[in-house]
Amino acid sequence: MPVRLRLKRVVIAIVFIIMVLGLVFFTDLHSIEKFSSRDVSINVTRDDAVYINVPSDLSTELGRKSRIAQMQRACEMKREGDTMNILVHVHEPSVRMSYCVVAKAGCTFWIRIFRFLNNDTGGHIVRTPWEIGRILAHDTKHRDMKMYRLQNEEDRQFLQTTTRFMFARDPFSRLWSAYVDKLMLPNYWHSTGREIVARRPNATERSLQCGHDVSFREFVQYVVDEATEKGSKRLNGHWRPIQYACDPCKFQPHFIGKQETFMTDTDVILKELGIQHVLQGYDRNVRVRDEINILTRFNFGFRPHPSCATHKDLFKLLWKAFQINGYISPFSDTSALEGLPEKAGPDQFIDVVYKELERTWTDGRLGSLNKRQYMVHAYRGVPNSLLEKMANVYEMDFEYFGYEKRPKDLFG
C-alpha cells in the first residue's frame, strides 16, 4: 500500500477518534451542567436509605415535594420548637394565605407585601409594597394587622384553613447576614455591640462606649455563649434558630421557600395564590435598588453619635455592606464618596451608589459569588472548634431544611 494512502487513512482515523471523544466530552459536560443547574445532590439518611435532595427552587413539583419530605423526616426526630408570629391575608373567601415570619430570611420583603395587601400602610397612600419603608414595615405601634399565634386555639383553627408558607435560610448565611446588618452597620452598636465589647479583655474606652468594632469571630462566640447560658430559644430573634421562630413541624407549611432561591420561590407562591400582580415590574435591577434604598434610609434613622461614627463613616460602612451583599463590585473603592458633603443626606448618598451600581452592574450569579466569597473569608477567621459549637446551636435548622452542617469552604 502506498505510504501516502496509509498516511491518509491514519489521519482519517485520528480525526474520527477526536470527534468521538469530543462528542462524549460534550455529552458529559451537558449532563453536568444540567444537573448543576438543578443543584441536585445525593444524601444518605440515618437508616442508610438513599434519597435525592433538591434544594433548587419551588418551580417544579419535585422541588416542592423534596423540601416538604426533608422537613417531615426531620420532624420524626421530635425535638422541641416554637412558632411566634404569623401574618394572614384573605384575598377572597377561597384564597387564604398565612406566612410564618422568620427574621433574616426575607421577612421585611414579605411584611411589606402583607401590609400592602391588607392596606395597613400607616395612613400612607402607596401604589406598591416597595413604597413602604423598612422602619414602617416593622413598626408594631402603627400596625393594624393581627399577628396570629398557634398557641391560641381560635387562631390555630383558622390557620388550618389557609395556604401556609415560610422561608428558611442556611444558618451560616443567616448568622453572617445578621452580623453585617446589625453589628457591622450601627443598628445594634449601643445594645448587643456594647454587651459583646464588655466581654473583651482590655477593651478601649471608645469601644466600650460605642460598641462599633465587634469582629465576626466575637459575634459567633457571643451567640454560642448565649445559647449555652440561656438556651437557644432565648437568642435575639434575628439569629434565633428557625425552630424557635417558626417550627415547621407545628406550622406545617404547604410551601417552604429558601433565601437562596428567594425570587423564584416567591413568584411560585404568589402565582399559586393568584396575587402575582404585586411583583409586576419587580426585576433584579428594581430589587437591588429597592434594597439599597431601604437599608440606607433605615441606617440613617439609627445614625450613631458623631464620636462613634461620622456621616462619612456611615457612608463607608454602607458601601461595604452593599459590596458584601453583591450589589456593587468588590473592586469599587470609596473614592466615589469623596465629593459628598460632610453632612450629606441619604438621597445624595443613594444617588452616588446608584451611579456606581450602573457603572459596575453584574448579573445575579456573579453578585452571589462575590457575596459567598465575603462570607467564606469571614468564617475562615473563626476557629473550627467554635464553628462546630455554632453548628450545634442550629442543628435542627440544618435538618429541617436540608442545609450542609459542615461546608468545606467554611471549615478551613
Short mmCIF file of C-alpha atoms in Angstrom, two decimals:
data_model
loop_
_atom_site.label_atom_id
_atom_site.label_comp_id
_atom_site.label_asym_id
_atom_site.label_seq_id
_atom_site.Cartn_x
_atom_site.Cartn_y
_atom_site.Cartn_z
CA MET A 1 0.00 0.00 0.00
CA PRO A 2 1.47 3.39 -0.91
CA VAL A 3 2.80 5.41 2.01
CA ARG A 4 0.65 8.39 1.09
CA LEU A 5 -2.55 6.29 1.18
CA ARG A 6 -1.65 4.76 4.56
CA LEU A 7 -0.89 8.20 5.94
CA LYS A 8 -4.25 9.46 4.69
CA ARG A 9 -6.07 6.60 6.43
CA VAL A 10 -4.20 7.25 9.69
CA VAL A 11 -5.18 10.92 9.59
CA ILE A 12 -8.82 10.00 8.95
CA ALA A 13 -8.75 7.56 11.86
CA ILE A 14 -7.27 10.17 14.20
CA VAL A 15 -9.89 12.74 13.18
CA PHE A 16 -12.65 10.19 13.79
CA ILE A 17 -11.32 9.36 17.26
CA ILE A 18 -11.10 13.06 18.15
CA MET A 19 -14.71 13.58 17.01
CA VAL A 20 -15.94 10.65 19.12
CA LEU A 21 -14.06 11.84 22.20
CA GLY A 22 -15.36 15.33 21.66
CA LEU A 23 -18.93 14.08 21.47
CA VAL A 24 -18.52 12.06 24.67
CA PHE A 25 -17.00 15.07 26.45
CA PHE A 26 -19.74 17.39 25.25
CA THR A 27 -22.41 14.93 26.36
CA ASP A 28 -20.84 14.55 29.81
CA LEU A 29 -20.40 18.31 30.16
CA HIS A 30 -24.00 18.88 29.15
CA SER A 31 -25.14 16.36 31.77
CA ILE A 32 -23.01 18.02 34.43
CA GLU A 33 -24.35 21.47 33.58
CA LYS A 34 -27.91 20.19 33.52
CA PHE A 35 -27.67 18.65 36.97
CA SER A 36 -25.61 21.51 38.40
CA SER A 37 -28.29 23.98 37.37
CA ARG A 38 -30.79 21.93 39.38
CA ASP A 39 -28.43 21.69 42.34
CA VAL A 40 -29.18 18.00 42.86
CA SER A 41 -27.23 16.09 45.47
CA ILE A 42 -27.40 12.56 46.84
CA ASN A 43 -27.69 12.16 50.59
CA VAL A 44 -27.86 9.16 52.90
CA THR A 45 -30.37 9.08 55.73
CA ARG A 46 -29.70 7.63 59.14
CA ASP A 47 -31.25 4.32 58.09
CA ASP A 48 -28.92 4.23 55.06
CA ALA A 49 -31.76 4.85 52.60
CA VAL A 50 -30.63 7.00 49.69
CA TYR A 51 -32.77 9.90 48.59
CA ILE A 52 -32.40 12.85 46.25
CA ASN A 53 -32.33 16.24 47.93
CA VAL A 54 -33.30 19.03 45.53
CA PRO A 55 -32.64 22.44 47.11
CA SER A 56 -33.16 24.14 43.73
CA ASP A 57 -36.47 26.02 43.93
CA LEU A 58 -40.25 25.64 44.02
CA SER A 59 -40.74 25.88 40.27
CA THR A 60 -41.01 22.09 39.98
CA GLU A 61 -43.25 19.67 41.80
CA LEU A 62 -40.17 17.63 42.67
CA GLY A 63 -38.50 20.66 44.25
CA ARG A 64 -41.55 21.47 46.32
CA LYS A 65 -42.14 17.90 47.50
CA SER A 66 -38.49 17.28 48.33
CA ARG A 67 -38.45 20.22 50.74
CA ILE A 68 -41.59 19.03 52.49
CA ALA A 69 -40.19 15.48 52.64
CA GLN A 70 -36.94 16.79 54.15
CA MET A 71 -38.93 18.62 56.82
CA GLN A 72 -41.10 15.61 57.59
CA ARG A 73 -38.08 13.34 58.05
CA ALA A 74 -36.57 15.83 60.49
CA CYS A 75 -39.87 16.16 62.35
CA GLU A 76 -39.65 12.46 63.19
CA MET A 77 -36.75 13.37 65.48
CA LYS A 78 -39.31 15.13 67.71
CA ARG A 79 -37.20 17.99 69.00
CA GLU A 80 -38.66 20.98 70.83
CA GLY A 81 -39.67 24.09 68.91
CA ASP A 82 -41.94 27.11 68.88
CA THR A 83 -43.83 29.31 66.46
CA MET A 84 -44.16 33.02 67.07
CA ASN A 85 -45.55 35.49 64.51
CA ILE A 86 -47.85 34.55 61.64
CA LEU A 87 -49.36 37.02 59.16
CA VAL A 88 -52.61 36.35 57.29
CA HIS A 89 -54.27 37.77 54.21
CA VAL A 90 -57.66 36.71 52.87
CA HIS A 91 -57.54 37.51 49.15
CA GLU A 92 -61.04 36.16 48.64
CA PRO A 93 -63.09 33.63 50.61
CA SER A 94 -61.44 30.72 48.82
CA VAL A 95 -57.90 32.14 48.90
CA ARG A 96 -56.43 32.48 52.38
CA MET A 97 -52.67 32.76 52.87
CA SER A 98 -50.57 32.69 56.01
CA TYR A 99 -46.87 33.46 56.35
CA CYS A 100 -44.74 32.46 59.33
CA VAL A 101 -42.22 35.23 59.95
CA VAL A 102 -38.53 34.31 60.13
CA ALA A 103 -36.07 37.18 60.66
CA LYS A 104 -33.10 37.39 58.26
CA ALA A 105 -34.89 35.22 55.70
CA GLY A 106 -36.65 37.88 53.65
CA CYS A 107 -39.14 38.90 56.32
CA THR A 108 -39.05 42.64 55.55
CA PHE A 109 -39.98 41.85 51.95
CA TRP A 110 -42.95 39.73 53.00
CA ILE A 111 -44.15 42.02 55.78
CA ARG A 112 -44.29 44.85 53.22
CA ILE A 113 -46.37 42.67 50.90
CA PHE A 114 -48.79 41.75 53.69
CA ARG A 115 -49.08 45.37 54.80
CA PHE A 116 -49.83 46.36 51.21
CA LEU A 117 -52.40 43.60 50.66
CA ASN A 118 -54.10 44.35 53.99
CA ASN A 119 -53.98 48.12 53.36
CA ASP A 120 -52.03 48.52 56.59
CA THR A 121 -49.71 51.30 55.46
CA GLY A 122 -49.69 53.65 58.42
CA GLY A 123 -52.09 56.05 56.72
CA HIS A 124 -49.80 56.45 53.69
CA ILE A 125 -51.11 56.02 50.16
CA VAL A 126 -48.83 53.59 48.34
CA ARG A 127 -49.06 52.08 44.87
CA THR A 128 -46.71 49.17 45.53
CA PRO A 129 -45.33 47.34 48.58
CA TRP A 130 -41.89 48.82 47.80
CA GLU A 131 -43.04 52.29 48.81
CA ILE A 132 -43.34 51.02 52.39
CA GLY A 133 -40.10 51.72 54.23
CA ARG A 134 -38.31 49.28 56.48
CA ILE A 135 -39.00 51.26 59.65
CA LEU A 136 -42.74 51.38 58.95
CA ALA A 137 -42.78 47.72 57.96
CA HIS A 138 -41.52 46.72 61.41
CA ASP A 139 -43.30 49.44 63.38
CA THR A 140 -45.56 47.48 65.73
CA LYS A 141 -47.08 50.67 67.19
CA HIS A 142 -48.57 51.55 63.82
CA ARG A 143 -49.68 48.12 62.68
CA ASP A 144 -53.30 47.10 62.38
CA MET A 145 -52.62 43.60 61.07
CA LYS A 146 -53.07 40.87 63.60
CA MET A 147 -50.16 38.59 64.40
CA TYR A 148 -51.61 35.11 64.70
CA ARG A 149 -50.30 32.55 67.19
CA LEU A 150 -50.56 28.79 67.10
CA GLN A 151 -50.79 28.86 70.88
CA ASN A 152 -54.24 30.46 70.51
CA GLU A 153 -56.88 27.80 69.79
CA GLU A 154 -59.05 30.10 67.67
CA ASP A 155 -56.03 31.26 65.65
CA ARG A 156 -54.88 27.68 65.19
CA GLN A 157 -58.26 26.57 63.84
CA PHE A 158 -58.33 29.45 61.37
CA LEU A 159 -54.74 28.90 60.19
CA GLN A 160 -55.63 25.33 59.26
CA THR A 161 -57.90 26.77 56.56
CA THR A 162 -55.10 28.79 54.94
CA THR A 163 -52.35 28.08 52.42
CA ARG A 164 -49.29 28.23 54.68
CA PHE A 165 -45.75 29.14 53.71
CA MET A 166 -42.46 30.11 55.28
CA PHE A 167 -38.89 30.89 54.21
CA ALA A 168 -35.69 29.35 55.52
CA ARG A 169 -32.03 30.23 55.13
CA ASP A 170 -28.70 28.46 55.51
CA PRO A 171 -27.76 29.07 59.20
CA PHE A 172 -24.21 30.12 58.25
CA SER A 173 -25.51 32.69 55.78
CA ARG A 174 -28.23 33.87 58.16
CA LEU A 175 -25.79 34.47 61.01
CA TRP A 176 -23.35 36.30 58.74
CA SER A 177 -26.18 38.47 57.41
CA ALA A 178 -27.28 39.30 60.95
CA TYR A 179 -23.74 40.41 61.78
CA VAL A 180 -23.47 42.66 58.71
CA ASP A 181 -26.93 44.14 59.19
CA LYS A 182 -26.84 44.65 62.94
CA LEU A 183 -23.22 44.96 64.07
CA MET A 184 -21.09 45.98 61.12
CA LEU A 185 -23.78 48.61 60.49
CA PRO A 186 -24.79 50.64 63.57
CA ASN A 187 -28.27 49.30 64.37
CA TYR A 188 -27.16 47.23 67.40
CA TRP A 189 -23.95 49.02 68.37
CA HIS A 190 -25.35 50.51 71.56
CA SER A 191 -27.07 47.31 72.67
CA THR A 192 -25.56 43.99 71.59
CA GLY A 193 -22.35 45.65 70.39
CA ARG A 194 -21.51 47.14 73.78
CA GLU A 195 -22.53 43.91 75.50
CA ILE A 196 -20.04 41.95 73.39
CA VAL A 197 -17.25 44.50 73.80
CA ALA A 198 -17.73 44.37 77.57
CA ARG A 199 -16.51 40.75 77.43
CA ARG A 200 -13.34 41.75 75.57
CA PRO A 201 -10.13 41.93 77.64
CA ASN A 202 -8.52 45.39 77.56
CA ALA A 203 -11.32 46.98 75.53
CA THR A 204 -10.76 50.67 74.81
CA GLU A 205 -12.99 53.33 76.31
CA ARG A 206 -14.34 54.23 72.87
CA SER A 207 -15.19 50.61 72.08
CA LEU A 208 -16.98 50.25 75.43
CA GLN A 209 -18.92 53.43 74.76
CA CYS A 210 -19.79 52.81 71.10
CA GLY A 211 -19.79 49.03 70.56
CA HIS A 212 -18.80 49.82 66.99
CA ASP A 213 -15.93 47.42 66.30
CA VAL A 214 -17.22 43.94 67.11
CA SER A 215 -15.48 41.31 64.98
CA PHE A 216 -17.38 38.47 63.37
CA ARG A 217 -15.47 35.96 65.49
CA GLU A 218 -16.54 37.81 68.65
CA PHE A 219 -20.14 37.74 67.45
CA VAL A 220 -20.11 33.99 66.78
CA GLN A 221 -18.57 33.40 70.23
CA TYR A 222 -21.27 35.59 71.78
CA VAL A 223 -24.08 33.65 70.08
CA VAL A 224 -22.63 30.31 71.20
CA ASP A 225 -22.14 31.57 74.77
CA GLU A 226 -25.67 33.00 74.95
CA ALA A 227 -27.16 29.77 73.62
CA THR A 228 -25.19 27.77 76.21
CA GLU A 229 -26.03 30.05 79.14
CA LYS A 230 -29.64 30.99 78.36
CA GLY A 231 -30.79 28.47 75.77
CA SER A 232 -31.13 28.87 72.00
CA LYS A 233 -34.81 29.76 72.34
CA ARG A 234 -33.89 32.99 74.13
CA LEU A 235 -31.47 34.28 71.50
CA ASN A 236 -32.24 37.54 69.72
CA GLY A 237 -34.89 36.97 67.03
CA HIS A 238 -32.50 37.93 64.22
CA TRP A 239 -30.29 34.94 64.97
CA ARG A 240 -32.57 32.69 66.99
CA PRO A 241 -32.75 29.23 65.34
CA ILE A 242 -35.71 28.95 62.99
CA GLN A 243 -37.02 26.02 65.04
CA TYR A 244 -37.90 28.55 67.77
CA ALA A 245 -39.29 31.23 65.45
CA CYS A 246 -41.31 29.07 63.09
CA ASP A 247 -41.20 25.40 63.97
CA PRO A 248 -42.17 23.76 60.66
CA CYS A 249 -43.41 20.65 62.45
CA LYS A 250 -46.07 22.75 64.16
CA PHE A 251 -46.76 25.24 61.37
CA GLN A 252 -46.93 22.51 58.68
CA PRO A 253 -46.30 24.73 55.64
CA HIS A 254 -47.55 23.86 52.18
CA PHE A 255 -44.56 25.72 50.72
CA ILE A 256 -41.03 26.11 52.09
CA GLY A 257 -39.21 28.89 50.29
CA LYS A 258 -35.50 29.47 50.67
CA GLN A 259 -33.43 32.62 50.73
CA GLU A 260 -31.05 31.05 48.20
CA THR A 261 -33.84 30.88 45.59
CA PHE A 262 -35.90 33.71 47.00
CA MET A 263 -37.43 35.42 43.97
CA THR A 264 -38.22 32.21 42.09
CA ASP A 265 -39.91 30.73 45.16
CA THR A 266 -41.76 33.96 45.84
CA ASP A 267 -43.07 34.06 42.28
CA VAL A 268 -44.32 30.47 42.55
CA ILE A 269 -46.12 31.13 45.85
CA LEU A 270 -47.79 34.33 44.65
CA LYS A 271 -48.92 32.69 41.40
CA GLU A 272 -50.34 29.79 43.40
CA LEU A 273 -52.36 32.30 45.40
CA GLY A 274 -53.38 34.36 42.36
CA ILE A 275 -51.75 37.60 43.51
CA GLN A 276 -48.58 37.69 41.42
CA HIS A 277 -49.51 41.21 40.31
CA VAL A 278 -47.72 42.59 43.38
CA LEU A 279 -44.40 41.65 41.73
CA GLN A 280 -45.17 43.36 38.44
CA GLY A 281 -42.03 45.14 37.24
CA TYR A 282 -40.02 43.95 40.24
CA ASP A 283 -36.96 42.61 38.42
CA ARG A 284 -33.44 42.23 39.83
CA ASN A 285 -32.49 45.80 38.97
CA VAL A 286 -35.52 47.19 40.81
CA ARG A 287 -34.97 44.80 43.72
CA VAL A 288 -31.32 45.78 44.22
CA ARG A 289 -32.16 49.49 44.07
CA ASP A 290 -35.01 48.95 46.50
CA GLU A 291 -32.76 47.15 49.00
CA ILE A 292 -30.07 49.83 48.72
CA ASN A 293 -32.73 52.46 49.34
CA ILE A 294 -34.37 50.87 52.39
CA LEU A 295 -31.08 49.83 54.00
CA THR A 296 -29.64 53.34 53.62
CA ARG A 297 -32.70 55.12 55.00
CA PHE A 298 -33.04 52.65 57.85
CA ASN A 299 -29.44 53.17 58.98
CA PHE A 300 -29.68 56.94 58.68
CA GLY A 301 -32.57 56.65 61.10
CA PHE A 302 -30.22 54.91 63.58
CA ARG A 303 -27.26 57.19 62.95
CA PRO A 304 -24.78 56.82 65.85
CA HIS A 305 -23.29 59.62 67.88
CA PRO A 306 -20.58 61.52 65.95
CA SER A 307 -17.97 60.35 68.46
CA CYS A 308 -18.70 56.79 67.33
CA ALA A 309 -19.16 57.36 63.59
CA THR A 310 -19.42 60.44 61.39
CA HIS A 311 -21.65 60.73 58.33
CA LYS A 312 -18.75 59.71 56.13
CA ASP A 313 -18.00 56.73 58.36
CA LEU A 314 -21.59 55.62 57.87
CA PHE A 315 -21.28 56.10 54.10
CA LYS A 316 -18.24 53.81 54.03
CA LEU A 317 -19.92 51.17 56.17
CA LEU A 318 -22.99 51.12 53.93
CA TRP A 319 -20.76 50.98 50.86
CA LYS A 320 -19.02 47.93 52.30
CA ALA A 321 -22.36 46.32 53.15
CA PHE A 322 -23.51 46.76 49.54
CA GLN A 323 -20.33 45.09 48.34
CA ILE A 324 -20.82 42.21 50.77
CA ASN A 325 -24.42 41.81 49.60
CA GLY A 326 -23.26 41.60 45.99
CA TYR A 327 -24.90 44.83 44.85
CA ILE A 328 -21.79 46.71 43.80
CA SER A 329 -18.40 45.42 42.73
CA PRO A 330 -15.92 44.37 45.42
CA PHE A 331 -13.36 46.39 43.45
CA SER A 332 -15.33 49.64 43.81
CA ASP A 333 -13.33 51.85 46.14
CA THR A 334 -14.84 54.64 48.20
CA SER A 335 -13.31 57.43 46.13
CA ALA A 336 -16.76 57.99 44.64
CA LEU A 337 -17.85 59.22 48.10
CA GLU A 338 -15.21 61.93 48.36
CA GLY A 339 -17.38 64.54 46.67
CA LEU A 340 -20.18 64.17 49.21
CA PRO A 341 -20.59 66.95 51.80
CA GLU A 342 -19.75 66.01 55.37
CA LYS A 343 -23.44 66.01 56.33
CA ALA A 344 -24.91 64.72 53.10
CA GLY A 345 -28.31 63.12 53.45
CA PRO A 346 -29.49 59.70 52.33
CA ASP A 347 -30.72 60.97 48.94
CA GLN A 348 -27.28 62.25 47.96
CA PHE A 349 -25.59 59.07 49.11
CA ILE A 350 -28.09 56.83 47.31
CA ASP A 351 -27.51 58.75 44.06
CA VAL A 352 -23.78 58.01 44.28
CA VAL A 353 -24.42 54.33 44.97
CA TYR A 354 -26.86 54.07 42.05
CA LYS A 355 -24.25 55.55 39.70
CA GLU A 356 -21.70 53.01 40.91
CA LEU A 357 -24.29 50.29 40.50
CA GLU A 358 -24.78 51.29 36.85
CA ARG A 359 -21.04 51.52 36.27
CA THR A 360 -20.21 48.09 37.70
CA TRP A 361 -23.50 46.22 37.18
CA THR A 362 -23.07 42.44 37.19
CA ASP A 363 -25.51 39.60 36.72
CA GLY A 364 -27.03 37.85 39.70
CA ARG A 365 -24.70 34.86 39.60
CA LEU A 366 -21.55 36.97 39.86
CA GLY A 367 -23.13 39.00 42.66
CA SER A 368 -23.93 35.77 44.52
CA LEU A 369 -20.39 34.54 44.01
CA ASN A 370 -18.93 37.76 45.42
CA LYS A 371 -21.33 37.53 48.35
CA ARG A 372 -20.26 33.96 49.08
CA GLN A 373 -16.58 34.91 48.94
CA TYR A 374 -17.04 37.61 51.58
CA MET A 375 -18.82 35.13 53.83
CA VAL A 376 -16.16 32.44 53.35
CA HIS A 377 -13.45 34.93 54.22
CA ALA A 378 -15.30 35.88 57.42
CA TYR A 379 -15.82 32.29 58.54
CA ARG A 380 -12.19 31.39 57.82
CA GLY A 381 -11.36 33.76 60.68
CA VAL A 382 -13.38 31.64 63.12
CA PRO A 383 -11.74 28.52 64.63
CA ASN A 384 -13.28 25.22 63.55
CA SER A 385 -13.87 24.30 67.18
CA LEU A 386 -16.10 27.37 67.54
CA LEU A 387 -17.85 26.67 64.23
CA GLU A 388 -18.69 23.18 65.46
CA LYS A 389 -20.38 24.67 68.52
CA MET A 390 -22.20 27.19 66.38
CA ALA A 391 -23.41 24.44 64.04
CA ASN A 392 -24.77 22.55 67.05
CA VAL A 393 -26.84 25.57 68.07
CA TYR A 394 -28.57 25.45 64.68
CA GLU A 395 -28.60 21.65 64.38
CA MET A 396 -32.32 21.30 63.68
CA ASP A 397 -32.34 24.11 61.12
CA PHE A 398 -29.81 22.12 59.11
CA GLU A 399 -32.02 19.04 59.47
CA TYR A 400 -35.38 20.65 58.71
CA PHE A 401 -34.27 22.47 55.58
CA GLY A 402 -31.53 20.26 54.19
CA TYR A 403 -28.53 22.54 54.60
CA GLU A 404 -24.99 21.25 54.92
CA LYS A 405 -23.79 21.37 58.51
CA ARG A 406 -20.06 21.44 57.75
CA PRO A 407 -19.49 23.05 54.33
CA LYS A 408 -15.89 22.55 53.26
CA ASP A 409 -15.32 26.11 52.10
CA LEU A 410 -16.23 27.49 55.55
CA PHE A 411 -14.40 24.90 57.64
CA GLY A 412 -10.84 25.74 56.61
#
